[in-house]
Amino acid sequence: MTLLPIRAQKAVAGLALFAALLVTAPAWTQPAWAQSTTPAAETVAQAVPMSREDIEKIVRETIVKNPEILQEALQELEKRASADEDKRRRQALAANRELLINSPKSLVIGNPKGDVTVVEFFDYNCGFCKRALTDLIELVKTDSKLKVVLKDFPVLGDSSVQAATVALAAKLQANPAKYFEFHQKLMGGRGEATRERAMAVAKDVGFDMARLTKDLASPDVMAALQENFRLAQDLGLTGTPSYVIGDDVVVGAVGLAKLQDQIKAARAACQGENC
């Protein structure tokens, strides 16, 4: 059995709904494109109501003769959905701006008073996040006006959650430089990021391990994770890495050049104000 692609199925469903609406309308009502202002035509239309079978036959014949209708319907559907999603996301960005760029639960690297902020949602077990790490390091190294906010968004299973828990507990020791070293080693290392591996990296970097072990149970750690997941949900983020740069959301490991272009555009749009 051959199945239509999901997007084509949506277009067909839309046409089916259209047909259903016609069928469930009063029997004497004709579609707008079939109506006439002449009394004679109206009399004929009322005298010959269209059955469900008639409507379905017309729709089927129209699709068979004009298959491009499906593509046109699909394109319009996607266009409207994209516009709606863009509007909703911009509203979410505006509503959550303060938490995105100034939340005390997130760690900041680069220039804390930078004129443009890059917010990254990441997972320590995300292969694309690992690939994007070198881009992040280069951005911080070459742009002295850039502020980067790191938000743990462990979506790849329990190991990711455990690694993020260690990272957020380490963050409570308030040492950005040491944390970024930890972040680079855990993200850049081989193998799965687990609690055990994260603890080993933290020890190697020089964190207070007694305090770190205690802070693993801190309510601040869970609060930070909950905040990050709520923000991601509001923004419609489902994967990592995802970035918020100015008024735009950038999804995926898009490369250094793309990130630099987005930062440049955000800087121009802000016109001297921090964003």
Short mmCIF file of C-alpha atoms in Angstrom, two decimals:
data_model
loop_
_atom_site.label_atom_id
_atom_site.label_comp_id
_atom_site.label_asym_id
_atom_site.label_seq_id
_atom_site.Cartn_x
_atom_site.Cartn_y
_atom_site.Cartn_z
CA MET A 1 0.00 0.00 0.00
CA THR A 2 1.43 3.37 -1.01
CA LEU A 3 0.96 6.23 1.42
CA LEU A 4 0.97 9.90 0.57
CA PRO A 5 3.66 12.01 2.26
CA ILE A 6 2.43 13.59 5.50
CA ARG A 7 2.36 17.08 4.00
CA ALA A 8 0.33 15.90 1.02
CA GLN A 9 -2.06 14.12 3.36
CA LYS A 10 -2.66 17.44 5.10
CA ALA A 11 -3.50 19.09 1.80
CA VAL A 12 -5.90 16.29 0.89
CA ALA A 13 -7.46 16.53 4.33
CA GLY A 14 -8.04 20.22 3.74
CA LEU A 15 -9.82 19.50 0.49
CA ALA A 16 -11.84 16.77 2.15
CA LEU A 17 -12.89 19.20 4.85
CA PHE A 18 -13.95 21.65 2.17
CA ALA A 19 -16.05 18.95 0.55
CA ALA A 20 -17.57 17.97 3.88
CA LEU A 21 -18.58 21.54 4.57
CA LEU A 22 -20.33 21.69 1.24
CA VAL A 23 -22.16 18.45 1.91
CA THR A 24 -23.31 19.44 5.39
CA ALA A 25 -24.62 22.81 4.19
CA PRO A 26 -28.37 23.11 3.44
CA ALA A 27 -29.24 21.04 0.38
CA TRP A 28 -30.19 24.03 -1.70
CA THR A 29 -26.94 25.92 -1.06
CA GLN A 30 -24.41 25.90 -3.87
CA PRO A 31 -20.70 26.73 -3.55
CA ALA A 32 -19.80 30.36 -4.25
CA TRP A 33 -18.10 29.49 -7.51
CA ALA A 34 -21.30 27.80 -8.74
CA GLN A 35 -23.75 30.50 -7.75
CA SER A 36 -25.40 32.79 -10.25
CA THR A 37 -27.29 36.01 -9.84
CA THR A 38 -29.86 35.01 -12.47
CA PRO A 39 -33.22 33.80 -11.12
CA ALA A 40 -33.31 30.94 -13.60
CA ALA A 41 -29.95 29.61 -12.47
CA GLU A 42 -30.95 29.89 -8.82
CA THR A 43 -34.15 27.97 -9.53
CA VAL A 44 -32.22 25.16 -11.21
CA ALA A 45 -29.66 25.07 -8.40
CA GLN A 46 -32.36 24.75 -5.78
CA ALA A 47 -34.15 22.07 -7.78
CA VAL A 48 -31.02 19.90 -8.17
CA PRO A 49 -29.24 19.61 -4.79
CA MET A 50 -25.74 18.07 -4.79
CA SER A 51 -25.23 14.83 -2.87
CA ARG A 52 -22.11 13.78 -0.98
CA GLU A 53 -21.19 11.50 -3.87
CA ASP A 54 -21.52 14.40 -6.32
CA ILE A 55 -19.24 16.60 -4.24
CA GLU A 56 -16.64 13.85 -3.75
CA LYS A 57 -16.65 13.10 -7.46
CA ILE A 58 -16.09 16.77 -8.34
CA VAL A 59 -13.25 17.09 -5.83
CA ARG A 60 -11.59 13.89 -7.03
CA GLU A 61 -11.86 14.82 -10.70
CA THR A 62 -10.52 18.29 -9.96
CA ILE A 63 -7.47 16.88 -8.14
CA VAL A 64 -6.79 14.30 -10.87
CA LYS A 65 -7.00 16.91 -13.62
CA ASN A 66 -5.11 19.54 -11.62
CA PRO A 67 -2.67 17.76 -9.26
CA GLU A 68 -0.81 21.02 -8.75
CA ILE A 69 -3.71 22.02 -6.49
CA LEU A 70 -2.19 19.81 -3.79
CA GLN A 71 1.16 21.55 -4.05
CA GLU A 72 -0.43 24.98 -4.04
CA ALA A 73 -2.57 24.10 -1.03
CA LEU A 74 0.44 22.69 0.79
CA GLN A 75 2.56 25.76 0.05
CA GLU A 76 -0.17 28.05 1.33
CA LEU A 77 -0.63 25.90 4.42
CA GLU A 78 3.09 25.98 5.20
CA LYS A 79 3.25 29.71 4.53
CA ARG A 80 0.47 30.42 6.99
CA ALA A 81 1.86 28.01 9.57
CA SER A 82 5.31 29.60 9.28
CA ALA A 83 3.88 33.09 9.68
CA ASP A 84 1.87 32.02 12.72
CA GLU A 85 4.88 30.30 14.29
CA ASP A 86 7.11 33.32 13.65
CA LYS A 87 4.57 35.64 15.26
CA ARG A 88 4.12 33.37 18.27
CA ARG A 89 7.87 32.97 18.72
CA ARG A 90 8.52 36.71 18.58
CA GLN A 91 5.85 37.26 21.20
CA ALA A 92 7.50 34.61 23.38
CA LEU A 93 10.89 36.24 22.90
CA ALA A 94 9.53 39.61 23.99
CA ALA A 95 7.76 38.12 27.01
CA ASN A 96 10.82 36.15 28.16
CA ARG A 97 13.60 38.55 27.20
CA GLU A 98 14.76 39.21 30.76
CA LEU A 99 14.98 35.53 31.70
CA LEU A 100 16.74 34.70 28.47
CA ILE A 101 19.59 37.16 28.83
CA ASN A 102 19.75 38.03 32.55
CA SER A 103 18.57 35.02 34.51
CA PRO A 104 20.79 34.44 37.57
CA LYS A 105 20.26 30.71 37.01
CA SER A 106 22.29 30.71 33.78
CA LEU A 107 26.02 31.06 33.30
CA VAL A 108 27.49 33.95 31.33
CA ILE A 109 30.76 33.85 29.41
CA GLY A 110 32.32 36.53 27.28
CA ASN A 111 31.50 40.14 28.12
CA PRO A 112 28.77 40.32 30.83
CA LYS A 113 27.95 43.84 29.61
CA GLY A 114 28.10 43.01 25.91
CA ASP A 115 25.90 44.85 23.45
CA VAL A 116 24.61 41.62 21.87
CA THR A 117 23.68 38.42 23.69
CA VAL A 118 23.83 34.93 22.25
CA VAL A 119 21.76 32.44 24.24
CA GLU A 120 22.61 28.79 23.58
CA PHE A 121 20.39 25.88 24.59
CA PHE A 122 22.57 22.76 24.61
CA ASP A 123 22.86 19.13 25.68
CA TYR A 124 26.20 17.64 26.72
CA ASN A 125 25.44 14.49 24.70
CA CYS A 126 24.44 16.35 21.55
CA GLY A 127 26.85 15.63 18.71
CA PHE A 128 25.95 18.86 16.92
CA CYS A 129 26.55 20.82 20.14
CA LYS A 130 30.01 19.29 20.33
CA ARG A 131 30.63 20.34 16.75
CA ALA A 132 29.41 23.88 17.51
CA LEU A 133 31.66 24.24 20.55
CA THR A 134 34.58 25.50 18.47
CA ASP A 135 32.29 28.17 16.97
CA LEU A 136 31.31 29.34 20.45
CA ILE A 137 34.93 29.53 21.58
CA GLU A 138 35.88 31.50 18.47
CA LEU A 139 32.99 33.94 18.97
CA VAL A 140 34.02 34.67 22.55
CA LYS A 141 37.66 34.99 21.56
CA THR A 142 37.15 37.37 18.64
CA ASP A 143 34.18 39.51 19.72
CA SER A 144 34.92 41.52 22.86
CA LYS A 145 31.40 43.00 22.89
CA LEU A 146 29.62 39.64 22.88
CA LYS A 147 27.76 38.19 25.84
CA VAL A 148 27.03 34.45 25.76
CA VAL A 149 24.45 32.81 28.01
CA LEU A 150 24.62 29.03 28.38
CA LYS A 151 21.39 27.18 29.17
CA ASP A 152 21.42 23.45 29.88
CA PHE A 153 18.64 21.78 27.90
CA PRO A 154 19.16 18.02 28.40
CA VAL A 155 16.78 16.41 25.92
CA LEU A 156 18.71 13.24 25.09
CA GLY A 157 17.97 11.08 28.10
CA ASP A 158 18.81 10.51 31.74
CA SER A 159 22.57 10.70 31.26
CA SER A 160 22.18 14.18 29.81
CA VAL A 161 20.02 15.23 32.77
CA GLN A 162 22.61 13.91 35.23
CA ALA A 163 25.47 15.69 33.46
CA ALA A 164 23.46 18.92 33.39
CA THR A 165 22.74 18.55 37.11
CA VAL A 166 26.47 18.42 37.85
CA ALA A 167 27.10 21.41 35.59
CA LEU A 168 24.42 23.51 37.25
CA ALA A 169 25.66 22.53 40.71
CA ALA A 170 29.17 23.58 39.66
CA LYS A 171 27.78 26.88 38.45
CA LEU A 172 26.71 27.65 42.05
CA GLN A 173 30.39 28.04 42.95
CA ALA A 174 30.31 31.30 40.97
CA ASN A 175 33.52 30.94 38.98
CA PRO A 176 32.72 31.63 35.29
CA ALA A 177 36.25 30.99 34.05
CA LYS A 178 36.48 27.64 35.81
CA TYR A 179 32.97 26.72 34.68
CA PHE A 180 33.76 27.46 31.04
CA GLU A 181 36.84 25.25 31.30
CA PHE A 182 34.60 22.52 32.72
CA HIS A 183 32.07 23.11 29.95
CA GLN A 184 34.68 22.80 27.21
CA LYS A 185 36.18 19.61 28.65
CA LEU A 186 32.85 17.89 29.21
CA MET A 187 31.40 18.97 25.88
CA GLY A 188 34.60 18.32 23.96
CA GLY A 189 35.41 14.94 25.48
CA ARG A 190 34.77 11.57 23.89
CA GLY A 191 32.08 9.19 25.01
CA GLU A 192 28.81 9.71 26.80
CA ALA A 193 28.47 12.56 29.26
CA THR A 194 27.26 11.01 32.52
CA ARG A 195 27.16 12.11 36.14
CA GLU A 196 30.34 10.17 36.86
CA ARG A 197 32.22 11.68 33.95
CA ALA A 198 30.97 15.18 34.77
CA MET A 199 32.12 14.79 38.37
CA ALA A 200 35.53 13.61 37.17
CA VAL A 201 35.86 16.65 34.90
CA ALA A 202 34.79 18.95 37.74
CA LYS A 203 37.46 17.45 40.00
CA ASP A 204 40.09 17.80 37.28
CA VAL A 205 39.18 21.47 36.76
CA GLY A 206 39.46 22.16 40.48
CA PHE A 207 35.96 22.63 41.85
CA ASP A 208 35.27 22.17 45.56
CA MET A 209 34.03 18.58 45.34
CA ALA A 210 32.52 18.45 48.84
CA ARG A 211 30.40 21.48 48.07
CA LEU A 212 29.61 20.21 44.59
CA THR A 213 28.31 16.92 45.97
CA LYS A 214 26.13 18.81 48.43
CA ASP A 215 24.87 21.23 45.77
CA LEU A 216 23.66 18.38 43.56
CA ALA A 217 20.59 18.27 45.79
CA SER A 218 20.11 22.04 45.82
CA PRO A 219 16.63 23.20 44.78
CA ASP A 220 18.40 25.87 42.72
CA VAL A 221 19.62 23.18 40.34
CA MET A 222 16.16 21.80 39.63
CA ALA A 223 14.76 25.34 39.41
CA ALA A 224 17.32 26.19 36.73
CA LEU A 225 16.43 23.11 34.68
CA GLN A 226 12.72 23.83 34.99
CA GLU A 227 13.25 27.43 33.91
CA ASN A 228 15.26 26.36 30.86
CA PHE A 229 12.67 23.81 29.79
CA ARG A 230 9.84 26.30 30.18
CA LEU A 231 11.71 28.86 28.08
CA ALA A 232 12.42 26.26 25.41
CA GLN A 233 8.77 25.23 25.36
CA ASP A 234 7.60 28.84 25.06
CA LEU A 235 9.98 29.35 22.13
CA GLY A 236 9.02 26.10 20.45
CA LEU A 237 12.52 24.61 20.77
CA THR A 238 12.74 20.83 20.55
CA GLY A 239 16.40 20.18 19.75
CA THR A 240 19.94 21.31 20.37
CA PRO A 241 21.87 23.39 19.75
CA SER A 242 19.39 26.24 19.51
CA TYR A 243 20.35 29.89 19.75
CA VAL A 244 18.52 33.10 20.52
CA ILE A 245 20.29 36.07 18.92
CA GLY A 246 18.49 39.39 19.08
CA ASP A 247 14.94 38.79 17.87
CA ASP A 248 15.80 35.61 16.00
CA VAL A 249 15.97 31.93 16.86
CA VAL A 250 18.65 29.90 15.08
CA VAL A 251 18.33 26.13 15.22
CA GLY A 252 21.17 23.70 14.63
CA ALA A 253 24.93 23.76 14.22
CA VAL A 254 24.81 26.39 11.49
CA GLY A 255 28.50 27.25 11.53
CA LEU A 256 30.60 30.20 12.61
CA ALA A 257 29.85 32.42 9.60
CA LYS A 258 26.08 32.13 10.06
CA LEU A 259 26.33 32.95 13.76
CA GLN A 260 28.53 35.95 13.02
CA ASP A 261 26.03 37.18 10.43
CA GLN A 262 23.20 36.88 12.97
CA ILE A 263 25.22 38.77 15.57
CA LYS A 264 26.03 41.50 13.07
CA ALA A 265 22.35 41.84 12.14
CA ALA A 266 21.30 41.96 15.80
CA ARG A 267 23.92 44.59 16.54
CA ALA A 268 22.66 46.75 13.68
CA ALA A 269 19.04 46.32 14.74
CA CYS A 270 19.76 47.25 18.35
CA GLN A 271 21.32 50.57 17.28
CA GLY A 272 23.61 50.90 20.25
CA GLU A 273 21.26 49.42 22.84
CA ASN A 274 22.01 46.12 24.54
CA CYS A 275 19.97 43.22 23.18
#
